[in-house]
């Protein structure tokens, strides 16, 4: 499986001090949105043949064409990785009869990173034309989410401090200092969609991949001293 951004970039930023006055615990969230700039898609071939060697050879031959199409589209070697090669017998089942072997199915799949999401749909159409008949995804993500997470962190801290000031004023007190702070949450790319079997067709609409927006969220728990 290709590496994707960390499933959760949760960190602990802890400040601990003693409390002489009144303790106030506050939880606040910060959010930032970004347009995904990375699409991870699984593309492969599934073949059937009377013999095991025939099925797996057909899959290998068609996958050469699929790889060549990716190279022609400018996809770098580092963004192409074999994710699955499998061979399974196909059986026919009938009532009150033992299973009957009906040939073999072979699968050969790649995980591909598309760094130009706008062109990924067109490339997928080209892959289908070259023999790919199983595609799953896309899994859209943000290649470098740290800057957006820092933005969310700053918003969460500002919200937490403003909330503490509000409570302090309502109590006729003031915030003296931050006693402790911890962070949770982070960025988790959405899971990939289930596989779809596609067949090459004639003239049709071009496949489109719309990136939309993704939300990154950080939650902070802050403890303040009020006097």
Coordinates of N, CA, C and O in Angstrom, one line a residue, residues 33-193:
X33 N -9.5 24.6 6.3 CA -9.9 23.9 5.1 C -8.9 24.0 4.0 O -8.3 25.1 3.9
X34 N -8.7 23.0 3.3 CA -7.8 23.0 2.2 C -8.4 22.2 1.0 O -9.2 21.3 1.2
X35 N -8.0 22.5 -0.2 CA -8.4 21.7 -1.4 C -7.4 20.6 -1.5 O -6.2 20.8 -1.5
X36 N -7.9 19.3 -1.5 CA -7.0 18.2 -1.6 C -6.1 18.3 -2.9 O -6.5 18.8 -3.9
X37 N -4.8 17.9 -2.7 CA -3.9 18.0 -3.9 C -3.3 16.7 -4.2 O -2.3 16.6 -5.0
X38 N -3.8 15.6 -3.7 CA -3.3 14.3 -3.9 C -4.4 13.3 -4.0 O -5.3 13.3 -3.1
X39 N -4.5 12.5 -5.1 CA -5.5 11.4 -5.2 C -4.8 10.1 -5.3 O -3.9 9.9 -6.1
X40 N -5.2 9.1 -4.5 CA -4.6 7.8 -4.6 C -5.7 6.9 -5.1 O -6.8 6.8 -4.5
X41 N -5.4 6.2 -6.2 CA -6.4 5.4 -6.9 C -5.8 4.0 -7.1 O -4.6 3.9 -7.5
X42 N -6.6 3.0 -7.0 CA -6.2 1.6 -7.3 C -6.7 1.3 -8.7 O -7.9 1.5 -9.0
X43 N -5.8 0.8 -9.6 CA -6.2 0.5 -10.9 C -5.6 -0.9 -11.3 O -4.4 -1.1 -10.9
X44 N -6.3 -1.7 -11.9 CA -5.8 -3.1 -12.2 C -6.6 -3.8 -13.2 O -7.6 -3.3 -13.8
X45 N -6.2 -5.1 -13.4 CA -6.9 -5.9 -14.4 C -7.3 -7.2 -13.7 O -6.6 -7.7 -12.8
X46 N -8.5 -7.7 -14.1 CA -8.9 -9.0 -13.7 C -9.2 -9.8 -15.0 O -9.9 -9.4 -15.9
X47 N -8.6 -11.0 -15.0 CA -8.7 -11.9 -16.2 C -9.2 -13.3 -15.8 O -9.1 -13.7 -14.7
X48 N -9.8 -13.9 -16.8 CA -10.3 -15.3 -16.6 C -9.8 -16.2 -17.7 O -9.7 -15.8 -18.9
X49 N -9.4 -17.4 -17.4 CA -8.9 -18.3 -18.4 C -9.2 -19.8 -17.9 O -9.3 -20.0 -16.7
X50 N -9.1 -20.7 -18.8 CA -9.3 -22.1 -18.5 C -8.2 -22.6 -17.6 O -8.3 -23.6 -16.8
X51 N -7.0 -22.0 -17.8 CA -5.8 -22.5 -17.0 C -5.3 -21.4 -16.1 O -5.5 -20.2 -16.4
X52 N -4.6 -21.8 -15.0 CA -4.0 -20.8 -14.1 C -2.9 -20.0 -14.8 O -2.9 -18.8 -14.7
X53 N -2.1 -20.7 -15.6 CA -1.0 -19.9 -16.2 C -1.6 -19.0 -17.3 O -1.0 -17.8 -17.5
X54 N -2.6 -19.4 -18.0 CA -3.2 -18.5 -18.9 C -3.8 -17.2 -18.3 O -3.7 -16.1 -18.8
X55 N -4.5 -17.4 -17.2 CA -5.1 -16.3 -16.5 C -4.1 -15.3 -16.0 O -4.2 -14.0 -16.2
X56 N -3.1 -15.8 -15.4 CA -2.1 -14.8 -14.8 C -1.2 -14.2 -15.9 O -0.8 -13.1 -15.7
X57 N -1.0 -14.9 -17.0 CA -0.2 -14.3 -18.1 C -1.0 -13.2 -18.8 O -0.5 -12.2 -19.1
X58 N -2.3 -13.4 -18.9 CA -3.2 -12.4 -19.5 C -3.1 -11.1 -18.7 O -3.1 -10.0 -19.2
X59 N -3.2 -11.3 -17.3 CA -3.2 -10.2 -16.4 C -1.9 -9.4 -16.5 O -1.8 -8.2 -16.5
X60 N -0.8 -10.2 -16.6 CA 0.5 -9.5 -16.7 C 0.7 -8.8 -18.0 O 1.2 -7.6 -18.0
X61 N 0.2 -9.4 -19.1 CA 0.3 -8.7 -20.4 C -0.5 -7.4 -20.4 O 0.0 -6.4 -20.9
X62 N -1.7 -7.4 -19.9 CA -2.5 -6.2 -19.9 C -2.0 -5.2 -18.9 O -2.1 -4.0 -19.2
X63 N -1.4 -5.6 -17.8 CA -0.8 -4.7 -16.9 C 0.4 -3.9 -17.5 O 0.6 -2.8 -17.1
X64 N 1.1 -4.6 -18.4 CA 2.2 -3.9 -19.1 C 1.7 -2.7 -19.8 O 2.2 -1.6 -19.8
X65 N 0.5 -2.9 -20.5 CA -0.1 -1.8 -21.2 C -0.6 -0.7 -20.3 O -0.4 0.5 -20.6
X66 N -1.1 -1.1 -19.1 CA -1.6 -0.1 -18.2 C -0.4 0.7 -17.6 O -0.5 2.0 -17.5
X67 N 0.7 0.1 -17.3 CA 1.9 0.8 -16.8 C 2.4 1.8 -17.9 O 2.8 2.9 -17.5
X68 N 2.4 1.3 -19.1 CA 2.9 2.2 -20.2 C 2.1 3.4 -20.3 O 2.6 4.5 -20.6
X69 N 0.7 3.2 -20.1 CA -0.2 4.4 -20.2 C 0.1 5.4 -19.1 O 0.1 6.6 -19.3
X70 N 0.4 4.9 -17.9 CA 0.7 5.7 -16.8 C 2.0 6.5 -17.1 O 2.1 7.7 -16.8
X71 N 3.0 5.8 -17.6 CA 4.3 6.5 -17.9 C 4.1 7.6 -19.0 O 4.6 8.7 -18.8
X72 N 3.3 7.3 -20.0 CA 3.0 8.3 -21.0 C 2.3 9.5 -20.5 O 2.5 10.6 -21.0
X73 N 1.5 9.3 -19.4 CA 0.8 10.4 -18.8 C 1.7 11.2 -17.8 O 1.2 12.2 -17.3
X74 N 2.9 10.8 -17.7 CA 3.8 11.5 -16.8 C 3.8 11.1 -15.4 O 4.4 11.8 -14.5
X75 N 3.2 10.0 -15.0 CA 3.2 9.5 -13.6 C 4.6 9.0 -13.3 O 5.1 8.1 -14.0
X76 N 5.2 9.5 -12.2 CA 6.6 9.1 -11.9 C 6.6 7.6 -11.3 O 5.6 7.2 -10.7
X77 N 7.7 7.0 -11.4 CA 7.9 5.6 -10.9 C 7.5 5.6 -9.4 O 7.0 4.6 -8.9
X78 N 7.9 6.6 -8.6 CA 7.7 6.6 -7.2 C 6.3 6.6 -6.8 O 5.9 6.4 -5.7
X79 N 5.4 7.0 -7.8 CA 4.0 7.1 -7.5 C 3.2 5.9 -8.1 O 1.9 6.0 -8.1
X80 N 3.9 4.9 -8.5 CA 3.3 3.6 -9.0 C 3.8 2.5 -8.1 O 5.0 2.3 -8.0
X81 N 2.9 1.7 -7.5 CA 3.3 0.6 -6.7 C 2.3 -0.6 -6.8 O 1.1 -0.4 -6.7
X82 N 2.9 -1.7 -7.0 CA 2.0 -2.9 -7.1 C 1.4 -3.2 -5.7 O 2.1 -3.2 -4.7
X83 N 0.1 -3.4 -5.7 CA -0.6 -3.6 -4.4 C -1.2 -5.0 -4.3 O -1.5 -5.4 -3.1
X84 N -1.4 -5.7 -5.4 CA -2.0 -7.0 -5.3 C -1.8 -7.8 -6.5 O -2.0 -7.3 -7.6
X85 N -1.4 -9.0 -6.4 CA -1.3 -10.0 -7.5 C -2.0 -11.3 -6.9 O -1.5 -11.8 -5.9
X86 N -3.1 -11.7 -7.5 CA -3.8 -12.9 -6.9 C -4.2 -13.8 -8.1 O -4.4 -13.4 -9.2
X87 N -4.4 -15.1 -7.7 CA -4.9 -16.1 -8.6 C -5.8 -17.0 -7.8 O -5.5 -17.6 -6.8
X88 N -7.1 -17.2 -8.4 CA -8.0 -18.0 -7.6 C -8.8 -18.9 -8.6 O -9.1 -18.5 -9.7
X89 N -9.1 -20.1 -8.2 CA -10.0 -21.0 -9.0 C -11.4 -20.5 -9.0 O -11.9 -20.0 -8.1
X90 N -12.1 -20.7 -10.2 CA -13.5 -20.4 -10.3 C -14.3 -21.7 -10.3 O -13.9 -22.7 -11.1
X91 N -15.3 -21.9 -9.5 CA -16.1 -23.1 -9.4 C -17.5 -22.8 -9.8 O -18.0 -21.7 -9.5
X92 N -18.1 -23.8 -10.3 CA -19.6 -23.7 -10.6 C -20.3 -24.6 -9.6 O -19.8 -25.8 -9.4
X93 N -21.3 -24.1 -8.9 CA -22.0 -24.9 -7.9 C -23.4 -25.2 -8.4 O -24.1 -24.3 -8.9
X94 N -23.7 -26.4 -8.2 CA -25.1 -26.9 -8.5 C -25.6 -27.7 -7.4 O -24.9 -28.3 -6.6
X95 N -27.0 -27.7 -7.3 CA -27.6 -28.5 -6.2 C -27.2 -30.0 -6.2 O -27.3 -30.6 -7.3
X96 N -26.9 -30.4 -5.0 CA -26.6 -31.9 -4.8 C -25.4 -32.4 -5.7 O -25.4 -33.6 -6.0
X97 N -24.6 -31.5 -6.1 CA -23.4 -31.9 -6.9 C -22.1 -31.2 -6.4 O -22.2 -30.1 -5.8
X98 N -21.0 -31.9 -6.5 CA -19.8 -31.3 -6.0 C -19.4 -30.1 -6.9 O -19.8 -30.1 -8.0
X99 N -18.6 -29.2 -6.3 CA -18.2 -28.0 -7.1 C -17.4 -28.5 -8.3 O -16.6 -29.5 -8.3
X100 N -17.6 -27.8 -9.4 CA -16.9 -28.1 -10.7 C -16.0 -27.0 -11.1 O -16.4 -25.8 -11.2
X101 N -14.7 -27.3 -11.3 CA -13.8 -26.2 -11.7 C -14.1 -25.7 -13.0 O -14.3 -26.4 -14.0
X102 N -14.2 -24.3 -13.1 CA -14.6 -23.7 -14.3 C -13.5 -22.7 -14.8 O -13.8 -21.7 -15.4
X103 N -12.3 -22.9 -14.4 CA -11.2 -22.0 -14.9 C -10.6 -21.3 -13.7 O -10.8 -21.6 -12.5
X104 N -9.9 -20.2 -14.0 CA -9.2 -19.4 -13.0 C -9.3 -17.9 -13.3 O -9.5 -17.5 -14.4
X105 N -9.3 -17.2 -12.2 CA -9.3 -15.7 -12.2 C -8.0 -15.2 -11.7 O -7.6 -15.6 -10.6
X106 N -7.4 -14.2 -12.4 CA -6.2 -13.6 -11.9 C -6.4 -12.1 -11.8 O -7.2 -11.5 -12.6
X107 N -5.8 -11.5 -10.8 CA -5.9 -10.0 -10.6 C -4.5 -9.5 -10.4 O -3.6 -10.1 -9.8
X108 N -4.3 -8.3 -11.0 CA -3.0 -7.6 -10.9 C -3.4 -6.1 -10.7 O -4.0 -5.5 -11.6
X109 N -3.0 -5.5 -9.6 CA -3.4 -4.2 -9.2 C -2.3 -3.3 -8.8 O -1.3 -3.7 -8.2
X110 N -2.4 -2.0 -9.1 CA -1.5 -1.0 -8.8 C -2.2 0.1 -7.9 O -3.3 0.4 -8.1
X111 N -1.4 0.7 -7.0 CA -1.8 1.9 -6.3 C -1.1 3.0 -7.0 O 0.2 3.0 -7.1
X112 N -1.8 4.1 -7.4 CA -1.2 5.2 -8.1 C -1.5 6.5 -7.5 O -2.7 6.7 -7.1
X113 N -0.5 7.3 -7.3 CA -0.7 8.7 -6.8 C -0.8 9.6 -7.9 O 0.0 9.7 -8.8
X114 N -1.9 10.4 -7.9 CA -2.1 11.4 -8.9 C -1.9 12.8 -8.2 O -2.7 13.1 -7.4
X115 N -0.9 13.5 -8.6 CA -0.6 14.8 -8.0 C -1.2 15.9 -8.8 O -1.3 17.0 -8.3
X116 N -1.8 15.6 -9.9 CA -2.6 16.6 -10.7 C -4.0 16.0 -10.8 O -4.3 15.2 -11.7
X117 N -4.8 16.3 -9.8 CA -6.1 15.7 -9.6 C -7.0 16.0 -10.9 O -7.8 15.2 -11.3
X118 N -6.8 17.2 -11.4 CA -7.6 17.6 -12.6 C -7.5 16.7 -13.8 O -8.4 16.5 -14.5
X119 N -6.3 16.1 -13.9 CA -6.1 15.2 -15.1 C -6.3 13.7 -14.7 O -6.2 12.9 -15.6
X120 N -6.6 13.4 -13.5 CA -6.6 12.0 -13.1 C -7.8 11.3 -13.8 O -7.6 10.1 -14.1
X121 N -8.9 11.9 -13.9 CA -10.0 11.3 -14.6 C -9.7 10.9 -16.0 O -10.0 9.8 -16.5
X122 N -9.1 11.8 -16.7 CA -8.7 11.5 -18.1 C -7.7 10.4 -18.2 O -7.8 9.5 -19.1
X123 N -6.8 10.3 -17.2 CA -5.8 9.2 -17.2 C -6.5 7.9 -16.9 O -6.2 6.9 -17.5
X124 N -7.5 7.9 -16.0 CA -8.2 6.7 -15.8 C -8.9 6.2 -17.0 O -9.0 5.0 -17.3
X125 N -9.5 7.1 -17.8 CA -10.2 6.7 -19.0 C -9.2 6.0 -20.0 O -9.5 5.0 -20.6
X126 N -7.9 6.5 -20.0 CA -6.9 6.0 -20.8 C -6.5 4.6 -20.3 O -6.2 3.7 -21.1
X127 N -6.5 4.4 -19.0 CA -6.1 3.1 -18.5 C -7.2 2.0 -18.8 O -6.9 0.9 -19.2
X128 N -8.5 2.4 -18.8 CA -9.5 1.5 -19.2 C -9.4 1.1 -20.6 O -9.5 0.0 -21.0
X129 N -9.0 2.1 -21.5 CA -8.8 1.8 -22.9 C -7.7 0.8 -23.1 O -7.7 0.1 -24.1
X130 N -6.7 0.8 -22.2 CA -5.6 -0.1 -22.3 C -5.8 -1.4 -21.6 O -4.8 -2.2 -21.5
X131 N -6.9 -1.6 -21.0 CA -7.2 -3.0 -20.5 C -7.5 -3.0 -19.0 O -7.9 -4.1 -18.5
X132 N -7.4 -1.9 -18.3 CA -7.8 -1.9 -16.9 C -9.3 -2.0 -16.7 O -10.0 -1.3 -17.4
X133 N -9.7 -3.0 -15.9 CA -11.1 -3.2 -15.7 C -11.5 -3.3 -14.3 O -12.6 -3.7 -13.9
X134 N -10.6 -2.8 -13.4 CA -11.0 -2.7 -11.9 C -10.3 -1.5 -11.4 O -9.1 -1.3 -11.4
X135 N -11.1 -0.5 -10.9 CA -10.6 0.8 -10.4 C -11.3 1.1 -9.1 O -12.6 0.9 -9.0
X136 N -10.6 1.5 -8.1 CA -11.2 1.9 -6.9 C -10.6 3.2 -6.4 O -9.5 3.5 -6.6
X137 N -11.4 4.0 -5.7 CA -11.0 5.3 -5.2 C -11.9 6.3 -5.8 O -13.0 6.0 -6.2
X138 N -11.5 7.6 -5.8 CA -10.2 8.0 -5.3 C -10.2 8.3 -3.8 O -11.2 8.5 -3.2
X139 N -9.0 8.2 -3.2 CA -8.8 8.6 -1.8 C -8.1 9.9 -1.9 O -6.9 10.0 -2.2
X140 N -8.8 11.0 -1.7 CA -8.3 12.4 -1.8 C -7.7 12.8 -0.5 O -8.3 12.6 0.6
X141 N -6.5 13.4 -0.5 CA -5.9 13.8 0.7 C -5.0 15.1 0.4 O -4.9 15.6 -0.7
X142 N -4.4 15.6 1.5 CA -3.6 16.7 1.4 C -2.1 16.3 1.6 O -1.8 15.6 2.6
X143 N -1.3 16.5 0.7 CA 0.1 16.0 0.7 C 0.9 16.5 1.9 O 1.5 15.7 2.5
X144 N 0.8 17.8 2.2 CA 1.5 18.3 3.3 C 0.6 19.1 4.2 O 0.4 20.3 4.0
X145 N -0.1 18.5 5.2 CA -1.1 19.1 5.9 C -0.6 20.0 7.1 O -1.5 20.6 7.8
X146 N 0.7 20.0 7.4 CA 1.1 20.6 8.7 C 0.8 22.1 8.8 O 0.4 22.6 9.8
X147 N 0.9 22.8 7.6 CA 0.6 24.3 7.7 C -0.8 24.5 8.0 O -1.2 25.4 8.8
X148 N -1.7 23.7 7.4 CA -3.1 23.9 7.8 C -3.4 23.5 9.2 O -4.2 24.1 9.9
X149 N -2.7 22.5 9.7 CA -2.9 22.1 11.1 C -2.4 23.2 12.0 O -3.1 23.4 13.1
X150 N -1.3 23.8 11.7 CA -0.9 24.9 12.5 C -1.9 26.0 12.6 O -2.1 26.7 13.6
X151 N -2.5 26.3 11.4 CA -3.6 27.3 11.4 C -4.7 26.9 12.3 O -5.3 27.7 13.1
X152 N -5.1 25.6 12.3 CA -6.2 25.1 13.2 C -5.8 25.2 14.6 O -6.6 25.6 15.5
X153 N -4.5 24.9 14.9 CA -4.0 25.0 16.3 C -4.1 26.4 16.8 O -4.6 26.7 18.0
X154 N -3.7 27.4 16.0 CA -3.7 28.8 16.4 C -5.2 29.2 16.7 O -5.4 29.9 17.7
X155 N -6.1 28.8 15.9 CA -7.5 29.2 16.1 C -8.0 28.5 17.4 O -8.8 29.1 18.1
X156 N -7.7 27.3 17.6 CA -8.2 26.6 18.8 C -7.7 27.3 20.1 O -8.4 27.5 21.0
X157 N -6.4 27.6 20.1 CA -5.8 28.3 21.3 C -6.5 29.7 21.5 O -6.8 30.0 22.6
X158 N -6.7 30.4 20.4 CA -7.3 31.7 20.5 C -8.7 31.6 21.0 O -9.2 32.4 21.9
X159 N -9.5 30.6 20.5 CA -10.8 30.4 21.0 C -10.9 30.0 22.4 O -11.7 30.5 23.2
X160 N -9.9 29.1 22.8 CA -9.9 28.7 24.2 C -9.6 29.9 25.2 O -10.2 30.0 26.2
X161 N -8.6 30.7 24.8 CA -8.3 31.9 25.6 C -9.5 32.8 25.7 O -9.8 33.4 26.8
X162 N -10.1 33.1 24.6 CA -11.3 34.0 24.6 C -12.4 33.5 25.4 O -13.1 34.2 26.1
X163 N -12.6 32.2 25.4 CA -13.7 31.6 26.2 C -13.3 31.7 27.7 O -14.2 31.9 28.5
X164 N -12.0 31.5 28.0 CA -11.6 31.6 29.4 C -11.8 33.1 29.9 O -12.3 33.3 31.0
X165 N -11.5 34.0 29.1 CA -11.7 35.4 29.5 C -13.2 35.7 29.7 O -13.6 36.5 30.6
X166 N -14.0 35.1 28.8 CA -15.5 35.3 29.0 C -16.0 34.8 30.3 O -16.7 35.5 31.0
X167 N -15.6 33.6 30.7 CA -16.0 33.0 31.9 C -15.5 33.8 33.1 O -16.2 34.0 34.1
X168 N -14.2 34.2 33.0 CA -13.6 35.0 34.1 C -14.4 36.3 34.3 O -14.7 36.7 35.5
X169 N -14.7 37.0 33.2 CA -15.5 38.3 33.4 C -16.9 38.0 34.0 O -17.4 38.8 34.8
X170 N -17.5 36.9 33.6 CA -18.8 36.6 34.1 C -18.7 36.3 35.6 O -19.7 36.5 36.3
X171 N -17.6 35.8 36.1 CA -17.4 35.5 37.5 C -16.8 36.7 38.3 O -16.5 36.6 39.5
X172 N -16.6 37.8 37.6 CA -15.9 38.9 38.2 C -14.5 38.7 38.6 O -13.9 39.2 39.5
X173 N -13.8 37.9 37.7 CA -12.4 37.5 37.9 C -11.6 37.8 36.7 O -12.2 38.4 35.7
X174 N -10.4 37.4 36.7 CA -9.5 37.6 35.5 C -8.6 36.4 35.4 O -8.4 35.6 36.3
X175 N -8.2 36.1 34.1 CA -7.3 35.0 33.8 C -5.9 35.4 34.2 O -5.4 36.4 33.8
X176 N -5.3 34.6 35.1 CA -3.9 34.9 35.5 C -2.9 34.2 34.6 O -1.9 34.8 34.2
X177 N -3.1 33.0 34.3 CA -2.2 32.2 33.5 C -2.8 30.9 33.0 O -3.8 30.5 33.5
X178 N -2.1 30.4 32.0 CA -2.4 29.0 31.5 C -1.7 28.0 32.4 O -0.5 28.1 32.5
X179 N -2.4 27.1 32.9 CA -1.8 26.1 33.8 C -1.3 24.9 33.0 O -0.3 24.3 33.2
X180 N -2.2 24.4 32.1 CA -1.9 23.2 31.3 C -2.6 23.3 30.0 O -3.7 23.9 29.9
X181 N -2.1 22.6 29.0 CA -2.7 22.5 27.7 C -2.4 21.2 27.0 O -1.2 20.8 27.1
X182 N -3.3 20.6 26.4 CA -3.1 19.4 25.6 C -3.8 19.4 24.3 O -4.9 20.1 24.2
X183 N -3.4 18.7 23.3 CA -4.0 18.7 22.0 C -4.4 17.3 21.6 O -3.8 16.3 21.9
X184 N -5.5 17.3 20.9 CA -6.0 16.0 20.3 C -6.6 16.3 18.9 O -6.7 17.5 18.5
X185 N -6.8 15.3 18.2 CA -7.4 15.5 16.8 C -6.3 15.5 15.8 O -5.2 14.9 16.0
X186 N -6.5 16.1 14.7 CA -5.5 16.1 13.6 C -6.1 15.8 12.3 O -7.3 16.0 12.1
X187 N -5.3 15.3 11.4 CA -5.7 15.1 10.0 C -5.8 13.6 9.7 O -4.8 12.9 9.8
X188 N -7.0 13.1 9.3 CA -7.1 11.7 8.9 C -7.7 11.7 7.5 O -8.9 12.1 7.3
X189 N -7.0 11.2 6.5 CA -7.5 11.2 5.2 C -8.7 10.2 5.1 O -8.7 9.2 5.8
X190 N -9.7 10.5 4.3 CA -10.9 9.7 4.2 C -10.5 8.3 3.7 O -9.6 8.2 2.9
X191 N -11.2 7.2 4.1 CA -10.9 5.9 3.6 C -11.3 5.8 2.1 O -12.1 6.5 1.6
X192 N -10.6 4.9 1.4 CA -10.8 4.7 -0.1 C -12.2 4.1 -0.3 O -12.7 3.4 0.6
X193 N -12.8 4.4 -1.5 CA -14.1 3.9 -1.8 C -13.9 2.4 -2.3 O -12.8 2.0 -2.6

